[in-house]
Amino acid sequence: MYFLKYVATRFEDVKAVVLPGESEEDFDPHAHRHIPKPTTYSETMMHMLKGCLGAGLLAMPNAFSRMGIIYGTIGMVLIGIFATYCIQVLVHAQYLLCKRKRRGYMAYNKSMRVAVQDGPVCMRGLEGFFANGVDFFLLFWQVGICAIYFVFVAENVKQVMDFYGHSMTVRMLIIYCYPPLLLLSLIKDLKLLTPFSTISNFAVMLGLYLVFFYLIEDDAEIDDSKLQMKGIKEIPVFIGITLFALEAVGVILALEYNMEKPRDFTGLCGLFSVAMFIIITIYVTLGIFGYLKYGNKCEGSITLNLPQNQKKAQVAKLTFTLALFLSYPLQNFVAWQIVWRKSRKKFRESIRPLADYVIRILIATIPFGMAVLAPNLEAFMGLLGAFCLTFAAIVFPALMEMLVYWPKKYGFCYYKLFKDLLIILFGIVACCSGVYTSALEMLAGPKH
């Protein structure tokens, strides 16, 4: 049910009713949000945990196989803290913009537009560019997730079919998955998709239980090779996979928006920080145990390492396959919503229904084409995390904060300005290096 609420509120601005004589300093955007059914602290926490325990979680052993146990753990913790801080920067910057404009809430792209308009004079003609940039990276992120779902489903089904003597390539399975997923993507009523989401959640819970069963059934063996990093070139892909697993900036902002007490979301001991601590702990645990179990043979999803000849392992693979298969139309709906919101007014009223279906088919077909061209799961995750999330969850939040504090609110010796510039620089470097190394792995071709 949360996904329906997320889609309904993702693209709306909440306008505040300002009381007479109320100054900007006295104005509290949180008090002027009017959410029909806000979520409690515990409900938001459950949504947060559920939203981050998916395909990215299953890639953690592969990520640790690149960095080793020591560097992988340190890297995961540092990236987790850094990513958490950047999202908190974004939420706080949006809060300050809402106070300035006296609104209860502004969507991410709208916030970026307003921040650029209030920033240096030399940037004020670029507000459309940066606002569209936010939508572009969020759209590419959603389309990329759909492509990853294609690859994940195909690779896991392939292993089960291989055991029963039905050999088929990953690409052919992706092609067979396309028609049913395309039909599901044409469903317009989200209420019809709600049962699919419920089944998907139960499948994820069952699959995680079965995966951990295999990881802890034998005694772990630690040797020096598992403590060492494979090479410097693995760092960008590790960062990309970790960001893919940790960050879902659109969902996180929607959770903060829908909270009953949004002030409890941020802060050192706020809900987001506590949730990220739990998530990072789970990721590190799965990463370490998965790497100890399968070593350098860790696949892009830990389900691909499970024994092919055991029924419990086959059930684990098929439950995660079912979960992501049923989640595909929901993820695809978000991508369609971004495109349709920006393009619907360009079509005449008479042809809008036809244009709607054409866009839905196009949005469902693009990730299919991406998956067929490069069915390499871990490289796909690294590319998506490096390209989209370094900008959407690192560069843009720092840029927005820098513009919000323009021109004389940067603190002692302009420390906030230099801090944001360093964050932006890190994000750009991580993006370029991560995209390059992940693209090389994708061009190397599929493993199967």
C-alpha positions in Angstrom: 0.0 0.0 0.0 2.9 2.4 0.6 3.8 2.3 -3.1 0.4 3.6 -4.0 0.9 6.5 -1.6 4.4 7.1 -3.0 3.2 7.4 -6.6 0.3 9.6 -5.6 2.5 12.1 -3.8 5.8 11.9 -5.6 5.1 14.8 -8.0 2.9 17.1 -6.0 3.8 20.3 -4.1 1.8 21.0 -0.9 1.0 24.7 -0.7 0.8 26.1 2.8 -1.8 28.4 4.2 0.2 31.2 5.9 -1.2 32.8 8.9 -1.5 36.7 9.0 1.7 38.2 10.4 3.6 34.9 10.4 7.3 35.6 9.5 9.6 33.3 7.7 11.5 32.4 10.9 8.2 31.5 12.6 6.9 29.5 9.7 7.2 25.7 10.1 6.6 23.8 6.8 5.9 20.6 8.8 2.9 22.2 10.4 1.4 23.1 7.0 1.5 19.7 5.5 -1.9 18.2 5.0 -1.5 14.4 4.7 -4.8 12.5 4.8 -3.3 9.3 6.3 0.3 10.0 7.6 2.5 7.1 8.6 3.7 6.6 12.2 7.3 6.2 13.2 7.1 2.4 13.2 5.2 2.2 9.9 7.8 4.5 8.3 10.6 2.4 9.7 9.1 -0.8 8.2 8.6 0.9 4.8 12.2 2.1 4.9 13.6 -1.4 5.7 11.3 -3.1 3.2 12.4 -0.6 0.5 16.1 -1.3 0.9 16.0 -5.1 1.2 15.9 -6.2 -2.4 18.2 -7.0 -5.4 20.9 -4.7 -4.0 21.1 -6.7 -0.7 21.6 -9.9 -2.7 24.6 -8.3 -4.4 26.5 -7.6 -1.2 28.6 -10.8 -1.2 29.8 -9.9 -4.7 30.7 -6.4 -3.6 32.7 -7.8 -0.6 34.5 -10.3 -3.0 35.9 -7.2 -4.7 37.2 -5.5 -1.6 37.8 -8.2 0.9 36.3 -8.5 4.4 38.2 -5.7 6.1 38.1 -3.1 3.3 34.6 -4.1 2.4 33.3 -3.6 5.9 35.1 -0.3 6.3 33.9 0.8 2.8 30.3 -0.1 3.4 30.2 1.7 6.7 31.9 4.9 5.3 29.7 4.9 2.2 26.6 4.3 4.4 27.5 7.2 6.7 28.3 9.5 3.7 25.1 8.6 1.9 23.0 9.1 5.0 24.6 12.5 5.5 23.9 13.6 1.9 20.2 12.7 2.1 19.9 14.6 5.4 21.5 17.6 3.7 18.9 17.3 0.9 16.0 17.1 3.3 17.3 20.0 5.4 17.8 22.1 2.3 14.3 21.4 1.1 13.0 22.4 4.6 14.8 25.7 4.4 13.4 26.4 0.9 9.9 25.6 2.1 10.3 28.1 5.0 11.6 30.7 2.5 8.7 30.2 0.1 6.1 29.4 2.8 5.1 26.0 1.5 4.4 22.8 3.3 6.4 20.8 0.8 8.2 21.0 -2.5 9.1 18.0 -4.7 12.8 17.3 -5.4 12.8 18.8 -8.9 10.8 21.8 -7.8 13.2 22.4 -4.9 16.1 22.3 -7.2 14.5 24.8 -9.5 13.8 27.2 -6.6 17.3 26.8 -5.2 18.9 27.7 -8.6 16.6 30.7 -8.9 17.6 32.0 -5.5 21.3 31.3 -6.2 24.0 33.3 -8.0 22.9 35.5 -10.8 25.1 33.5 -13.3 23.0 30.3 -12.6 19.5 31.7 -12.7 18.9 30.9 -16.3 19.7 27.2 -15.6 16.9 26.4 -13.2 15.1 24.4 -15.9 18.3 22.4 -16.7 18.9 21.4 -13.1 15.2 20.6 -12.5 15.1 18.5 -15.6 18.4 16.9 -14.5 16.8 15.7 -11.3 13.9 14.1 -13.3 16.4 12.6 -15.8 18.5 10.8 -13.2 15.4 9.6 -11.3 13.9 8.4 -14.6 17.1 6.6 -15.7 17.3 5.1 -12.2 13.8 3.6 -12.5 14.4 2.3 -16.0 17.7 0.8 -14.9 16.0 -1.0 -12.0 13.6 -2.5 -14.5 16.5 -3.7 -16.7 18.1 -5.3 -13.6 14.9 -7.0 -12.8 14.9 -8.5 -16.3 18.4 -9.9 -15.8 17.8 -11.1 -12.3 14.7 -13.0 -13.3 16.3 -14.6 -16.3 19.5 -15.6 -14.6 17.7 -17.3 -11.7 15.2 -19.1 -13.9 18.1 -20.3 -16.1 19.8 -22.1 -13.2 16.6 -23.9 -12.3 16.0 -24.9 -15.9 19.6 -26.1 -16.4 19.1 -28.5 -13.5 16.1 -30.1 -15.1 17.9 -30.3 -18.5 16.3 -27.4 -20.3 19.3 -25.3 -21.5 18.6 -21.7 -22.6 20.6 -18.5 -22.7 20.0 -15.6 -20.4 19.2 -13.4 -23.4 16.5 -15.8 -24.6 14.9 -16.0 -21.2 14.9 -12.2 -21.1 13.1 -12.2 -24.4 10.5 -14.7 -23.1 10.0 -12.5 -20.0 9.2 -9.4 -22.1 5.6 -10.2 -23.3 4.1 -10.9 -19.8 5.9 -7.9 -18.2 4.8 -5.7 -21.0 1.2 -6.7 -20.5 1.5 -6.0 -16.7 3.0 -2.6 -17.4 -0.1 -1.6 -19.4 -2.3 -1.9 -16.3 -3.5 1.6 -15.4 -5.3 1.0 -12.1 -2.7 0.7 -9.4 -5.2 -1.0 -7.1 -5.1 -4.0 -9.4 -1.3 -4.3 -8.7 -1.6 -4.1 -4.9 -2.1 -8.0 -4.5 1.1 -8.4 -6.6 3.0 -6.2 -4.2 1.7 -8.1 -1.2 2.8 -11.5 -2.7 6.2 -10.0 -3.6 6.8 -8.9 0.0 6.1 -12.4 1.4 8.3 -13.9 -1.3 11.2 -11.7 -0.3 10.9 -12.7 3.4 10.8 -16.4 2.6 13.8 -16.0 0.2 15.9 -14.2 2.7 15.3 -16.9 5.3 16.3 -19.7 2.9 19.5 -17.8 1.8 20.7 -17.2 5.3 20.0 -20.9 6.0 22.6 -21.9 3.4 25.1 -19.2 4.5 25.3 -20.4 8.1 25.0 -24.1 7.7 28.8 -24.7 7.5 31.7 -23.3 9.6 33.3 -20.3 8.0 36.9 -20.4 6.9 38.9 -17.2 6.8 42.2 -17.1 5.0 44.4 -14.1 4.1 43.1 -13.8 0.5 39.6 -13.0 1.8 40.9 -10.1 3.8 42.6 -8.4 0.9 41.3 -6.2 -1.9 41.4 -7.5 -5.4 42.6 -4.3 -6.9 42.2 -0.5 -7.0 40.0 -0.8 -10.1 37.4 -2.7 -8.0 36.7 0.4 -5.8 34.5 2.3 -8.3 32.3 -0.7 -9.0 32.1 -1.4 -5.2 30.9 2.2 -4.6 28.3 1.9 -7.4 26.9 -1.4 -6.1 26.8 -0.1 -2.5 25.0 3.1 -3.6 22.6 1.0 -5.6 21.8 -1.1 -2.6 21.6 1.7 0.0 20.0 4.6 -1.8 16.5 5.1 -3.2 16.3 8.8 -3.0 12.8 9.2 -4.4 11.4 6.6 -2.0 13.2 8.1 1.0 11.9 11.6 0.3 8.4 10.2 -0.1 8.7 8.5 3.3 9.8 11.8 4.9 6.8 13.5 3.3 4.3 11.0 4.5 5.5 10.9 8.1 3.2 11.9 10.9 6.0 13.7 12.6 8.6 14.5 9.8 10.8 16.3 12.3 11.7 12.9 13.7 13.0 11.7 10.3 16.4 13.5 10.3 19.1 14.1 12.9 21.8 11.9 14.4 19.3 9.7 16.2 16.4 10.3 13.7 14.5 7.6 12.0 16.6 7.7 8.8 19.9 7.4 10.7 18.5 4.5 12.8 17.1 2.7 9.7 20.4 3.1 7.8 22.3 1.7 10.8 20.1 -1.4 10.7 20.3 -1.7 6.9 24.1 -1.3 6.9 24.4 -4.0 9.6 22.3 -6.4 7.6 24.2 -5.7 4.4 27.6 -6.2 6.1 26.4 -9.4 7.7 25.2 -10.9 4.4 28.2 -9.6 2.6 30.7 -11.2 5.0 28.9 -14.5 5.3 28.2 -14.7 1.6 31.9 -14.0 0.8 33.1 -16.5 3.4 30.8 -19.1 1.9 31.5 -18.7 -1.8 34.7 -16.7 -1.9 35.6 -15.1 -5.3 32.9 -17.1 -7.0 30.2 -14.8 -5.6 27.8 -13.9 -8.4 25.9 -10.6 -9.0 23.1 -12.1 -6.8 23.8 -14.6 -4.0 20.9 -16.7 -5.2 23.0 -17.7 -8.2 25.5 -19.3 -5.9 23.0 -21.6 -4.1 23.1 -25.3 -5.0 21.2 -26.1 -8.1 20.3 -29.6 -7.1 18.6 -28.9 -3.8 14.9 -28.1 -3.5 15.3 -25.4 -0.8 17.8 -23.5 -3.0 15.5 -23.7 -6.0 12.6 -22.4 -3.9 14.8 -19.5 -2.7 15.7 -18.6 -6.3 12.2 -18.8 -7.5 10.8 -16.8 -4.6 13.1 -13.9 -5.3 12.4 -14.3 -9.0 8.7 -14.1 -8.3 9.2 -11.1 -6.0 11.1 -9.1 -8.6 8.8 -10.2 -11.5 5.8 -8.9 -9.7 7.5 -5.7 -8.6 8.5 -4.8 -12.2 5.1 -3.2 -13.2 5.2 -1.0 -10.1 8.8 0.2 -10.8 7.8 0.7 -14.4 4.8 2.8 -13.4 7.1 5.3 -11.6 9.1 5.7 -14.8 6.0 6.2 -16.9 4.7 8.8 -14.4 7.8 10.9 -14.8 7.6 10.9 -18.6 3.8 11.3 -18.7 3.8 14.3 -16.3 6.2 16.2 -18.6 4.6 15.2 -21.9 0.9 14.8 -21.5 0.1 18.5 -22.3 1.9 18.2 -25.6 -0.7 15.9 -27.0 -4.2 16.8 -28.1 -7.0 15.6 -25.8 -8.3 13.2 -28.6 -5.0 11.3 -28.9 -3.9 11.3 -25.3 -5.2 7.7 -24.6 -3.2 6.4 -27.6 -0.1 8.4 -26.5 -0.5 7.1 -23.0 -0.2 3.5 -24.2 2.6 4.3 -26.6 4.7 5.8 -23.8 3.9 2.8 -21.5 5.1 0.4 -24.2 8.2 2.5 -24.8 9.1 2.7 -21.1 8.6 -1.1 -20.7 10.7 -1.8 -23.9 13.7 0.4 -23.2 14.8 -1.6 -20.1 14.2 -4.8 -22.0 16.6 -3.7 -24.7 19.2 -2.7 -22.1 19.0 -6.1 -20.5 19.3 -7.9 -23.8 22.4 -5.9 -24.8 24.3 -6.3 -21.6 22.9 -9.1 -19.2 25.7 -8.7 -16.6 23.9 -8.2 -13.2 26.7 -6.9 -10.9 28.1 -4.5 -13.6 24.5 -3.3 -14.3 24.1 -2.5 -10.6 27.5 -0.7 -10.4 26.7 1.3 -13.5 23.3 2.4 -12.3 24.5 3.3 -8.8 27.5 5.2 -10.2 25.7 7.1 -12.9 22.3 7.9 -11.3 22.8 7.9 -7.5 26.1 9.9 -7.4 24.1 12.8 -8.9 20.7 12.3 -7.4 21.9 11.4 -3.9 25.3 13.1 -3.6 26.0 15.9 -6.2 22.5 17.5 -6.3 21.9 17.6 -2.5 25.3 19.3 -2.0 24.6 21.7 -4.8 21.2 22.5 -3.4 22.6 23.2 0.0 25.3 25.4 -1.5 22.6 27.5 -3.3 20.3 27.7 -0.3 23.1 29.3 1.8 24.1 31.7 -0.9 25.6 34.2 -0.5 26.6 34.8 3.1 25.4 31.9 5.2 28.3 29.5 4.8 29.5 29.7 8.4 33.0 30.2 9.8 35.6 30.5 7.0 33.0 29.4 4.5 33.3 25.8 5.7 29.9 24.8 4.4 30.9 26.0 0.9 34.1 24.1 0.8 32.4 21.0 2.3 29.7 21.0 -0.5 32.3 21.6 -3.2 34.3 18.5 -1.9 31.1 16.4 -1.9 30.3 17.5 -5.5 33.9 16.7 -6.6 33.7 13.3 -5.0 30.4 12.6 -6.6 31.6 13.5 -10.1 34.8 11.4 -9.7 32.9 8.4 -8.4 30.4 8.8 -11.3 33.1 8.9 -14.0 35.2 6.1 -12.6 32.2 3.9 -11.7 30.6 4.3 -15.1 33.9 3.5 -16.9 34.7 0.4 -14.9 31.2 -1.0 -15.0 30.9 -0.3 -18.7 34.1 -2.3 -19.3 32.5 -5.3 -17.3 29.3 -5.0 -19.3 31.2 -4.9 -22.6 33.0 -8.1 -21.6 29.8 -9.9 -22.0 27.6 -12.2 -19.9 29.1 -14.8 -17.7 26.6 -17.5 -18.7 
